[in-house]
Tab-separated table of C-alpha atoms in Angstrom:
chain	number	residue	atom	x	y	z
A	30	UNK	CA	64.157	-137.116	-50.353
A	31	UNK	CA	64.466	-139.917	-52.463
A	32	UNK	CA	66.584	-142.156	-53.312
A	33	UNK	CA	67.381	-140.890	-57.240
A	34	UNK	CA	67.085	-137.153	-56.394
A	35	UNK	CA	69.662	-135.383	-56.703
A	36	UNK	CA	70.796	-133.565	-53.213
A	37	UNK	CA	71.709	-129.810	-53.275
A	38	UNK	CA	75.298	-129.103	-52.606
A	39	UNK	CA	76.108	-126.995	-49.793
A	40	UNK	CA	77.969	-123.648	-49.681
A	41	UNK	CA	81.514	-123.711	-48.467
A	42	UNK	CA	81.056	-121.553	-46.183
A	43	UNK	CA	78.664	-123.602	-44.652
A	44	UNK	CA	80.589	-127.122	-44.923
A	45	UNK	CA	83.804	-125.238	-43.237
A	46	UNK	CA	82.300	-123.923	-40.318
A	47	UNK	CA	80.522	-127.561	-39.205
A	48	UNK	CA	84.190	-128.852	-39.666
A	49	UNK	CA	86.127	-126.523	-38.160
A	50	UNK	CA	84.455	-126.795	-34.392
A	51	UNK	CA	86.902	-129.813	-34.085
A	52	UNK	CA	90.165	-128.226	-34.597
A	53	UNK	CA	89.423	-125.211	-32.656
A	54	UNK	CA	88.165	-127.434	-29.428
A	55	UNK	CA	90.765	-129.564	-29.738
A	56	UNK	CA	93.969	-126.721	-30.061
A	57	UNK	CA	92.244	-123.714	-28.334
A	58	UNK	CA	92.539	-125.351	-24.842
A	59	UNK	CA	95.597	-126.807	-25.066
A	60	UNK	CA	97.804	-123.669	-23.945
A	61	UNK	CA	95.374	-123.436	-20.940
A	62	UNK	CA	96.127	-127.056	-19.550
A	63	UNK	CA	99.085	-125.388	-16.771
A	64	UNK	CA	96.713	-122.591	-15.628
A	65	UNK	CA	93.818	-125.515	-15.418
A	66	UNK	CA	95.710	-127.760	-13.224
A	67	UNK	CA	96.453	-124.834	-11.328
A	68	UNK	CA	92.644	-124.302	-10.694
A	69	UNK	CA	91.631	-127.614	-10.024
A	70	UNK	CA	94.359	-128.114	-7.740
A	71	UNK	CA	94.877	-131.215	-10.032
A	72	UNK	CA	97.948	-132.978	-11.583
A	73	UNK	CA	99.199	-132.473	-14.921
A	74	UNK	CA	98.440	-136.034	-16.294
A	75	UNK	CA	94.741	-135.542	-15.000
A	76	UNK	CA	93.995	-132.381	-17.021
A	77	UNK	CA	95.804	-133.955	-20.095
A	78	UNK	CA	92.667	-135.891	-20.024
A	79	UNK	CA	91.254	-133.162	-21.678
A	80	UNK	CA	92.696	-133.454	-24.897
A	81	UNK	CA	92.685	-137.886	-24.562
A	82	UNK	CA	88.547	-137.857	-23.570
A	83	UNK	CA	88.250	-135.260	-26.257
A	84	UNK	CA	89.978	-137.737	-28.992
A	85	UNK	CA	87.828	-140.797	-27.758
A	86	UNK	CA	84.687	-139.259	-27.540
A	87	UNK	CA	85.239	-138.050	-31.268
A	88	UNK	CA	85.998	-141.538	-32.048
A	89	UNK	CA	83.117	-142.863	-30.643
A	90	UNK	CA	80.467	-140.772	-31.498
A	91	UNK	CA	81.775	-140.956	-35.333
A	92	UNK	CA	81.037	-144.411	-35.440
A	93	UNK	CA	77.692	-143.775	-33.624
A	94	UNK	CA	76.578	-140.949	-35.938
A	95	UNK	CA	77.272	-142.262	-39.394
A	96	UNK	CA	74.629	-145.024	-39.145
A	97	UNK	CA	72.155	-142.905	-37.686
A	98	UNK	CA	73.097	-140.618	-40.091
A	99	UNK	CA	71.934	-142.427	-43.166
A	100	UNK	CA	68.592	-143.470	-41.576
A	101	UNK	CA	67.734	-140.035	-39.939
A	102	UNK	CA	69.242	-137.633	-41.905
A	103	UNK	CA	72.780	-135.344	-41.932
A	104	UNK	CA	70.901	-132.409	-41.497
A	105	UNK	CA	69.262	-133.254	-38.129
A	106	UNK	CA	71.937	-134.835	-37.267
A	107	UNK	CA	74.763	-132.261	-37.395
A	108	UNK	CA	72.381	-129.910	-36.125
A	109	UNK	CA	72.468	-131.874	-32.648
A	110	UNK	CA	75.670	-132.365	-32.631
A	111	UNK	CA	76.118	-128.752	-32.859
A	112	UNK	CA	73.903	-128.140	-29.935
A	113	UNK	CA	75.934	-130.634	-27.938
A	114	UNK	CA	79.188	-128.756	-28.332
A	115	UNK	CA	77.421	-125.780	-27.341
A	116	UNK	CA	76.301	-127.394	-24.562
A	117	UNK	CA	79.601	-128.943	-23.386
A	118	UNK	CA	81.311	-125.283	-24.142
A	119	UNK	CA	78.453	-123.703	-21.292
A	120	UNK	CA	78.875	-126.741	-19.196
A	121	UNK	CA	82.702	-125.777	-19.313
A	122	UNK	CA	82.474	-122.537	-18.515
A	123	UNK	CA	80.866	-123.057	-15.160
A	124	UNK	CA	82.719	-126.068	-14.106
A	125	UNK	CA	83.911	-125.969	-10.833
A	126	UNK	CA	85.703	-129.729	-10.242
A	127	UNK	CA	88.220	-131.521	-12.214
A	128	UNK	CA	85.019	-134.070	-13.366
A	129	UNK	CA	82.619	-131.553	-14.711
A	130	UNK	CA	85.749	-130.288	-17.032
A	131	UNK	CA	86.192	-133.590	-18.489
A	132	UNK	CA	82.626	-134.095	-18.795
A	133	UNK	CA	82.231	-130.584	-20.252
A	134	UNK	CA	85.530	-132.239	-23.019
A	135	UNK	CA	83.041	-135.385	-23.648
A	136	UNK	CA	80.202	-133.277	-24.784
A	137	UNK	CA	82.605	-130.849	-27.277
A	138	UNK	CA	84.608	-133.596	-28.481
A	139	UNK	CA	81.019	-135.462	-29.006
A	140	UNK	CA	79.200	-132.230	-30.654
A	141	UNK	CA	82.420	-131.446	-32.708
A	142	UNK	CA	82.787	-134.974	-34.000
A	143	UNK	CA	79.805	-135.154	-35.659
A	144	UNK	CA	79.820	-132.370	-37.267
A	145	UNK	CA	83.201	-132.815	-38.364
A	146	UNK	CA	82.338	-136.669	-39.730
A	147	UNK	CA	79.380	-135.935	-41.542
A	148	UNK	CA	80.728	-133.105	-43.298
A	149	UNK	CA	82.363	-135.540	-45.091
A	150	UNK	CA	79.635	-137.581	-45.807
A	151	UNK	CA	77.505	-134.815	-47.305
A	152	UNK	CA	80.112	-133.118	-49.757
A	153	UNK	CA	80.651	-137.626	-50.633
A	154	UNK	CA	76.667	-137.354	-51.210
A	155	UNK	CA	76.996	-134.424	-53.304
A	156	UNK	CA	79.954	-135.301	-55.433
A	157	UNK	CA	81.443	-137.781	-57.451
A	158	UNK	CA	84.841	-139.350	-55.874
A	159	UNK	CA	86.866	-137.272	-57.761
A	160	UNK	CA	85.101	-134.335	-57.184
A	161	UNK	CA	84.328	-135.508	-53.439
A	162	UNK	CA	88.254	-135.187	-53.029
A	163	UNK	CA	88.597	-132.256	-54.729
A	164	UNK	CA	85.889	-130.194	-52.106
A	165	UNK	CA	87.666	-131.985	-49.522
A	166	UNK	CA	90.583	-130.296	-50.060
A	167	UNK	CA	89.202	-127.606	-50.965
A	168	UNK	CA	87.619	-127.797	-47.564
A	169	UNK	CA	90.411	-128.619	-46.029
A	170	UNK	CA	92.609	-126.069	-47.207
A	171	UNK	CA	90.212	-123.165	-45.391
A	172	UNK	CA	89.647	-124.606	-41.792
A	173	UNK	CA	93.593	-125.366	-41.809
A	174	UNK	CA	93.645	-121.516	-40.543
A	175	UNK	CA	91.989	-123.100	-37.549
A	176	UNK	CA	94.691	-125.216	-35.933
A	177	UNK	CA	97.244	-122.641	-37.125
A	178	UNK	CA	95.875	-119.801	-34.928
A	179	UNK	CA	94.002	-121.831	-32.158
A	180	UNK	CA	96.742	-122.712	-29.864
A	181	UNK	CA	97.428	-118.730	-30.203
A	182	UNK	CA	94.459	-116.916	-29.728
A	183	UNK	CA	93.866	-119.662	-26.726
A	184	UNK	CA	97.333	-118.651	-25.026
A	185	UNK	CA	96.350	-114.777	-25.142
A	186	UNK	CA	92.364	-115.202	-23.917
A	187	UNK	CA	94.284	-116.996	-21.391
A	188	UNK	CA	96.649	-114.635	-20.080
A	189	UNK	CA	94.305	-111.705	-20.994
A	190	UNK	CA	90.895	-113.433	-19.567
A	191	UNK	CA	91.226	-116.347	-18.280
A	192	UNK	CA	90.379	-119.896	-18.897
A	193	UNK	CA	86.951	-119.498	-18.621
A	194	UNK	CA	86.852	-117.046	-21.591
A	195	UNK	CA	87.917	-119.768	-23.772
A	196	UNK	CA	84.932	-121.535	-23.134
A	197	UNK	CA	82.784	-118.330	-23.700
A	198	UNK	CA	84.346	-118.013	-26.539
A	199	UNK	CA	83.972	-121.559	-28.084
A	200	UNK	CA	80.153	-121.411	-26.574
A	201	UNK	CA	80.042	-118.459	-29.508
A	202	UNK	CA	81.591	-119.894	-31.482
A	203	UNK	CA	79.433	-122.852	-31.472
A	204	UNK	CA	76.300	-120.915	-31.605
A	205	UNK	CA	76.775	-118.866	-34.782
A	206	UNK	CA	77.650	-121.670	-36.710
A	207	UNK	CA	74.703	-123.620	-34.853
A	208	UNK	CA	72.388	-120.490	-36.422
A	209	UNK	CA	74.103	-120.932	-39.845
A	210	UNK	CA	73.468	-124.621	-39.973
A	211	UNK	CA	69.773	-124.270	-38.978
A	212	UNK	CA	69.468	-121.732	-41.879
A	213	UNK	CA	72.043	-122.541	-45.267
A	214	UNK	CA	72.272	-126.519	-44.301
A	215	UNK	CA	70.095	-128.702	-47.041
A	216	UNK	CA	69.332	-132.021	-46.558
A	217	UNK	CA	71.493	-134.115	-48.652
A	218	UNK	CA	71.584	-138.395	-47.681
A	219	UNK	CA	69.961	-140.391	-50.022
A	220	UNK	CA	68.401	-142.963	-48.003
A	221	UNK	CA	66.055	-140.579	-45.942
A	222	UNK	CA	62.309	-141.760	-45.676
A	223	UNK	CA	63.135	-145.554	-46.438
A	224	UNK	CA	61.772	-147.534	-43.739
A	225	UNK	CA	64.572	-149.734	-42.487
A	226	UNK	CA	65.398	-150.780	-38.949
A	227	UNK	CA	67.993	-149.087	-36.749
A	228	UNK	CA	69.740	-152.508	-36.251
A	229	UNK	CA	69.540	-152.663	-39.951
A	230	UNK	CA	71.720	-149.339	-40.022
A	231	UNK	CA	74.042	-150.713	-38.254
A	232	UNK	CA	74.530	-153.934	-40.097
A	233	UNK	CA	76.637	-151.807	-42.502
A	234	UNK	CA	79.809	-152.059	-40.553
A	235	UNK	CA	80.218	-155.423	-41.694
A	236	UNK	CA	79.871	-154.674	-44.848
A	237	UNK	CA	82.410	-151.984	-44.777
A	238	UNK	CA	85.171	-154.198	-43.117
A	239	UNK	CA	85.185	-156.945	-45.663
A	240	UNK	CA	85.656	-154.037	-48.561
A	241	UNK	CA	89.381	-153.842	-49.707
A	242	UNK	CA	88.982	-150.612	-50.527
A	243	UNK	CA	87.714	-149.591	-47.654
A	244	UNK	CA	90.273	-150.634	-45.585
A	245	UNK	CA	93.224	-149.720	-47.518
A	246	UNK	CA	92.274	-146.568	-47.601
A	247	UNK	CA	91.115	-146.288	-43.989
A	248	UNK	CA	94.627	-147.395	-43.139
A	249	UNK	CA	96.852	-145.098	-45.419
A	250	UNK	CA	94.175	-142.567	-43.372
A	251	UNK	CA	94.778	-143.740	-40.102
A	252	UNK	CA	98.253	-143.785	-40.235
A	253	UNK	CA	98.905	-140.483	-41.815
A	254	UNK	CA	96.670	-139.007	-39.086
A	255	UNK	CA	98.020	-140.764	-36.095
A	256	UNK	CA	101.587	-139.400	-37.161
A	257	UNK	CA	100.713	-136.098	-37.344
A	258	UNK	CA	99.417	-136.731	-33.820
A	259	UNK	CA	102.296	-138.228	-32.442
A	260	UNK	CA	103.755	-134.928	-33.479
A	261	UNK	CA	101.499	-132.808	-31.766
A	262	UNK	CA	101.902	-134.834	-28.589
A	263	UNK	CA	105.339	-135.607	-28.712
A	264	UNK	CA	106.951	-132.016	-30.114
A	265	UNK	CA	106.608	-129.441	-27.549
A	266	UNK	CA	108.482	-131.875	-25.451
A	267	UNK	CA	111.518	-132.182	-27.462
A	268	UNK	CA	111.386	-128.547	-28.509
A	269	UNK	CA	111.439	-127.427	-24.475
A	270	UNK	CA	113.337	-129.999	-22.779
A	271	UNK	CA	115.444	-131.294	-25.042
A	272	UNK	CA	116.519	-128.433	-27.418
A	273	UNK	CA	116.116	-126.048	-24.888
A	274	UNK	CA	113.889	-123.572	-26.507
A	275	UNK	CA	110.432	-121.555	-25.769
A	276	UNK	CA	107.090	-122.742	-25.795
A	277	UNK	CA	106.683	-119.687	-28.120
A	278	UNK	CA	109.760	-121.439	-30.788
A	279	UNK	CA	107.234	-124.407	-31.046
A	280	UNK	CA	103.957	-121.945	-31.972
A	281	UNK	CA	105.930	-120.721	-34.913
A	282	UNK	CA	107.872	-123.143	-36.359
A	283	UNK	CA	103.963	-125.251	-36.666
A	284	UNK	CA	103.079	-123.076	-39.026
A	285	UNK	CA	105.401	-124.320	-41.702
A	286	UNK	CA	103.495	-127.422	-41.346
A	287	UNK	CA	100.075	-125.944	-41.227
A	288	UNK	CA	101.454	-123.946	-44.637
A	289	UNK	CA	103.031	-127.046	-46.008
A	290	UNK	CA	99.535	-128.933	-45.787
A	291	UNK	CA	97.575	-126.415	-46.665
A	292	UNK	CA	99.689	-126.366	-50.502
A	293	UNK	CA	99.099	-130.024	-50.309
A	294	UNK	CA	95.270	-129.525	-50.027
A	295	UNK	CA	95.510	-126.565	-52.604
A	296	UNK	CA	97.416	-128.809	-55.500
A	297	UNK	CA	95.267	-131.982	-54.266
A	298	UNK	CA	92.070	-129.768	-55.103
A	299	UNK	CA	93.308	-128.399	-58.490
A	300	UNK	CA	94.961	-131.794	-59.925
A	301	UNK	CA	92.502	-134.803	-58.836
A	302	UNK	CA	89.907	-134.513	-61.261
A	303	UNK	CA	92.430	-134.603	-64.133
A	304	UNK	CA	94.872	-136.960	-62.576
A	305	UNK	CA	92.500	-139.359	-60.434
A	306	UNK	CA	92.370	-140.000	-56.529
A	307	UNK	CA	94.479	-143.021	-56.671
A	308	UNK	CA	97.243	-141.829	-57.870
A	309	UNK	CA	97.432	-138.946	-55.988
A	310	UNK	CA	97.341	-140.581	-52.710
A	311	UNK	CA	100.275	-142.599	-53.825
A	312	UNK	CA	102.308	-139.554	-54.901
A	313	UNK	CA	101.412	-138.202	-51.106
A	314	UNK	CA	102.927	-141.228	-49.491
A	315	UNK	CA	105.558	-141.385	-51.145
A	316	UNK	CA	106.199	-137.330	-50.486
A	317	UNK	CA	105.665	-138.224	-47.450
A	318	UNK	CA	107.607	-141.232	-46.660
A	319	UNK	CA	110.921	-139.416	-48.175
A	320	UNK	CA	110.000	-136.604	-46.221
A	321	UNK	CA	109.959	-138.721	-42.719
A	322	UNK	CA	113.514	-140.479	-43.919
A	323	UNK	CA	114.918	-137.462	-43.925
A	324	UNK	CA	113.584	-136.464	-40.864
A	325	UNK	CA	114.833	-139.708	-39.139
A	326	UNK	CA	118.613	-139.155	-40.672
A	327	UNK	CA	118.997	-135.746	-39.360
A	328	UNK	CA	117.302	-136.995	-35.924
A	329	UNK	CA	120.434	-139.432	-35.302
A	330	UNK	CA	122.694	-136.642	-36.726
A	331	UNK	CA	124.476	-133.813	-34.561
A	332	UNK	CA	122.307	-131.470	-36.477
A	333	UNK	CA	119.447	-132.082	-35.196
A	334	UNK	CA	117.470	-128.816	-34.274
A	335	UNK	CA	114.217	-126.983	-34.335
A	336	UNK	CA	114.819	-126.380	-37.871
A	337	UNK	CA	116.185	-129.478	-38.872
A	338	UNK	CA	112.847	-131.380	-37.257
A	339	UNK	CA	110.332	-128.762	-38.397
A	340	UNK	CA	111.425	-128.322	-42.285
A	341	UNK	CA	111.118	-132.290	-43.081
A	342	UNK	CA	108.054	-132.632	-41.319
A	343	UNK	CA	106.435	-129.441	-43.386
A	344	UNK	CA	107.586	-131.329	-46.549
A	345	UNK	CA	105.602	-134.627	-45.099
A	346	UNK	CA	102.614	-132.521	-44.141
A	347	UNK	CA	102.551	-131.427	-47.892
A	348	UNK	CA	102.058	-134.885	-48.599
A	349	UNK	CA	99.555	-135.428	-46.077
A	350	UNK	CA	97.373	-132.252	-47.908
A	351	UNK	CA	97.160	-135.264	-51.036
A	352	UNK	CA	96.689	-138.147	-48.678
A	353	UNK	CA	94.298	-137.111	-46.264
A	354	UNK	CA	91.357	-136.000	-48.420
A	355	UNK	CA	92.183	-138.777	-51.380
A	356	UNK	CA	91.797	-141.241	-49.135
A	357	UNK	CA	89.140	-139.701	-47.076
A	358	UNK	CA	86.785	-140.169	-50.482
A	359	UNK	CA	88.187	-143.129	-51.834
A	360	UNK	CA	87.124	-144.682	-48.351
A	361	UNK	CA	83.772	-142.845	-48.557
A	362	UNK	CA	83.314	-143.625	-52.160
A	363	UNK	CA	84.023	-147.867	-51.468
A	364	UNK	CA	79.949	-148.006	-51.029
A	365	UNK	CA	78.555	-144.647	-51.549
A	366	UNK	CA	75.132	-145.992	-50.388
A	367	UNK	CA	76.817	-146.385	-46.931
A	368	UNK	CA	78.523	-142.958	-46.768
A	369	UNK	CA	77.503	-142.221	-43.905
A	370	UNK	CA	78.302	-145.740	-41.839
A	371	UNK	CA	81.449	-145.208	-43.433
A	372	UNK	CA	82.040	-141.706	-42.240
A	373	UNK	CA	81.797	-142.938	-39.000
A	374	UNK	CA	83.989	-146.171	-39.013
A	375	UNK	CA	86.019	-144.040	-40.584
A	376	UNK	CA	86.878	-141.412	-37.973
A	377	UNK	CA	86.168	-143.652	-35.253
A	378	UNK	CA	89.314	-145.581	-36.865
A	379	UNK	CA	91.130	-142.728	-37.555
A	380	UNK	CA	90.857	-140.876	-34.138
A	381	UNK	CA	90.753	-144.062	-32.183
A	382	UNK	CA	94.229	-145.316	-33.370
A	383	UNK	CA	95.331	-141.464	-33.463
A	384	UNK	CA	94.485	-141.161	-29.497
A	385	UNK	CA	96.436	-144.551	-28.716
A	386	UNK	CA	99.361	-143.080	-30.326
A	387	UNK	CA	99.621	-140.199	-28.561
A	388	UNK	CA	99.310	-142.079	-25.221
A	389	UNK	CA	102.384	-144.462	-26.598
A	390	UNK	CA	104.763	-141.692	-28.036
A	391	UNK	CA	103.950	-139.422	-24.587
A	392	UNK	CA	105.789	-142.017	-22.732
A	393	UNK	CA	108.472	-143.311	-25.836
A	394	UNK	CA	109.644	-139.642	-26.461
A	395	UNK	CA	110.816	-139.282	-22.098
A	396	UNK	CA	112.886	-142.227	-22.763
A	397	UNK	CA	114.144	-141.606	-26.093
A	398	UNK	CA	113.378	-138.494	-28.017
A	399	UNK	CA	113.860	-139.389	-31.137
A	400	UNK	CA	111.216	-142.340	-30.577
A	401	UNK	CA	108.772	-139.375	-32.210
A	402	UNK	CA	110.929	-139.836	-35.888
A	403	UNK	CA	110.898	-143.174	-35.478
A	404	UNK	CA	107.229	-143.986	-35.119
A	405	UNK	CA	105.982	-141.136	-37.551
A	406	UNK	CA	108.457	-142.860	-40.592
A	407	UNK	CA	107.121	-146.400	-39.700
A	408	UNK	CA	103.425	-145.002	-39.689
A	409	UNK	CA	104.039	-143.535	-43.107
A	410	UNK	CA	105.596	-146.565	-44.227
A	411	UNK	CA	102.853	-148.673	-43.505
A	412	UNK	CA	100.694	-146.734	-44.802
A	413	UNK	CA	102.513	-146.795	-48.173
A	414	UNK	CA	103.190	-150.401	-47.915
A	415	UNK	CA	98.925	-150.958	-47.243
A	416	UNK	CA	98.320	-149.148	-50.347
A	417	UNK	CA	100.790	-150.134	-52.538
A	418	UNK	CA	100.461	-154.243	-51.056
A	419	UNK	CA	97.398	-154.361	-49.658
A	420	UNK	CA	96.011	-156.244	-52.616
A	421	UNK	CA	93.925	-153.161	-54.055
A	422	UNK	CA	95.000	-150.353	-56.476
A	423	UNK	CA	92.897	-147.278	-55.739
A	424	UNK	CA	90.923	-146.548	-59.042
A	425	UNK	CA	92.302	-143.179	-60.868
């Protein structure tokens, strides 16, 4: 391809399944973690390494990929990355010691996270910002099903199966989308064929971190994200121990904020061609940051309940369906010649800080539960106060 052709655009079938391996991996496991300490004879903490290794293998190969990415190729690239997964799904399967599970958790969160990074890149190769955030959403919107039933469907194969099913079943999983990547997957980076070296591909990280609007964006990103994690780490705790309800209260009370980002992503894909990316990731700040002061009042009130934590947060995650995909293209469209570098830095960012959370609010929430408010308002707020301060005004 050359450099002024003009790439074909993927289906969206196509561009979901490559980016919804990650959610599934990540949530389909997670209601299996008792039953796996159980079988490895190991401690809870150890098998929680599942879902950590996952996060920092994701962030790692991201930054990896997005170079290699730009000089090779997205196409052959996501197609390995696919195969990985499936082979960290098989590896899983037949593990038989505590190390050859977390080593079977490298490999998926490795597979999955390329995929997942340079889907991004490719609809940013294919689009113009605007319309970049628009698919994103778009995108978005669809694979949100993922997370919403994962945790589900992995509690019943479970109970029904087994652990080992769920393995099976992502190894499946994998595969067909695997086949459907070989087949409906064009080719779509600009910079394929031109003979540079691989150090060379590299060289674009610095480029990336002395861009404003980079790392504005990749902030605003990074924080959104790693509150959302916090969440997931830190709520099933406070739901169980301290409010003294079900595992099964938690499962449905998430889906008001799977729903509320999933009318986020559906408004964010409808308005941001007319009203611009910019100003739309404001607006989903700011939902958010109200949201998240809310949240914090009723946490110091006596009020504070399943319903009173869940109904906030739902109104922030609406905000985070604008955020999230404005500022995934405004990063991605800084230096569009670098999409895929910036893919990369991008999640490894994202997922790296995301991961640290979720080690700091695991511990904050035992002392103090309302530690999990706390951090996800201040997160949000700096997030706002990057964007709004940070000494760059997203473009409309």
């Amino acid at each position: 391809m050359s450099a002024t052709a003009l790439p074909a655009r993927p289906t969206l079938l196509v561009l979901v399944a490559i980016s919804m391996l990650q959610p599934i991996a990540l949530n389909l496991l997670a209601p299996a973690t008792p039953a796996l300490a159980r079988a490895f004879g190991a401690s809870y903490a150890t098998i929680q390494l599942t879902l950590t290794l996952f996060l920092v293998a994701v962030a790692v190969t991201q930054l990896i990929i997005g170079p290699l990415s730009d000089r090779f190729g997205r196409r052959p690239c996501v197609v390995a990355g696919i195969a990985v997964f499936v082979s960290g799904s098989v590896l899983g399967a037949l593990s038989q010691s505590t190390g050859v599970l977390l080593s079977a958790r490298v490999l998926e969160g490795a597979g999955s996270g390329i995929a997942f990074a340079l889907a991004r890149a490719i609809i940013r190769d294919t689009a113009s910002k605007d319309q970049a955030a628009s698919q994103i959403a778009s995108v978005t919107m669809v694979m949100v099903v993922a997370p919403m039933i994962s945790p589900y469907l992995g509690g019943h194969i479970e109970t029904w199966f087994g652990w080992r099913v769920i393995f099976w079943f992502m190894t499946a999983v994998g595969s067909a989308v695997l086949l459907l990547t070989i087949l409906k997957l064009p080719e779509t980076a600009p910079s394929v064929g031109i003979r540079t070296s691989l150090l060379g591909v590299f060289r674009a990280f610095p480029a990336l971190a002395v861009d404003r609007g980079f790392l504005v964006n990749v902030v605003a990103l990074a924080m959104t994200s790693g509150a959302f994690f916090a969440f997931v780490a830190a709520a099933p705790y406070i739901i169980v121990e301290i409010m003294g309800r079900g595992s099964d209260t938690y499962g449905a009370y998430f889906v008001l904020n799977a729903l509320g980002y999933m009318i986020g992503n559906f408004f964010m894909s409808r308005q941001v061609v007319r009203r611009g990316t910019g100003p739309m990731i404001r607006f989903g700040l700011i939902i958010s940051f109200a949201a998240m002061s809310v949240a914090l009042a009723l946490s110091l009130s006596p009020w504070w309940t399943p319903l009173t934590l869940f109904v906030p947060l739902a109104v922030s995650a609406l905000g985070n369906g604008f955020t999230i995909p404005g500022s995934t293209a405004a990063a991605l469209s800084a230096k569009p010649e670098l999409a895929g570098s910036a893919a990369g830095l991008m999640g490894a960012l994202q997922l790296g800080s995301s991961a640290l959370v979720t080690v700091i609010i695991s511990w904050l929430v035992t002392i103090w539960p309302q530690s999990l408010v706390v951090t996800m308002w201040l997160m949000t707020g700096i997030g706002l106060f990057c964007l709004r301060f940070g000494g760059f005004k997203p473009r409309g």
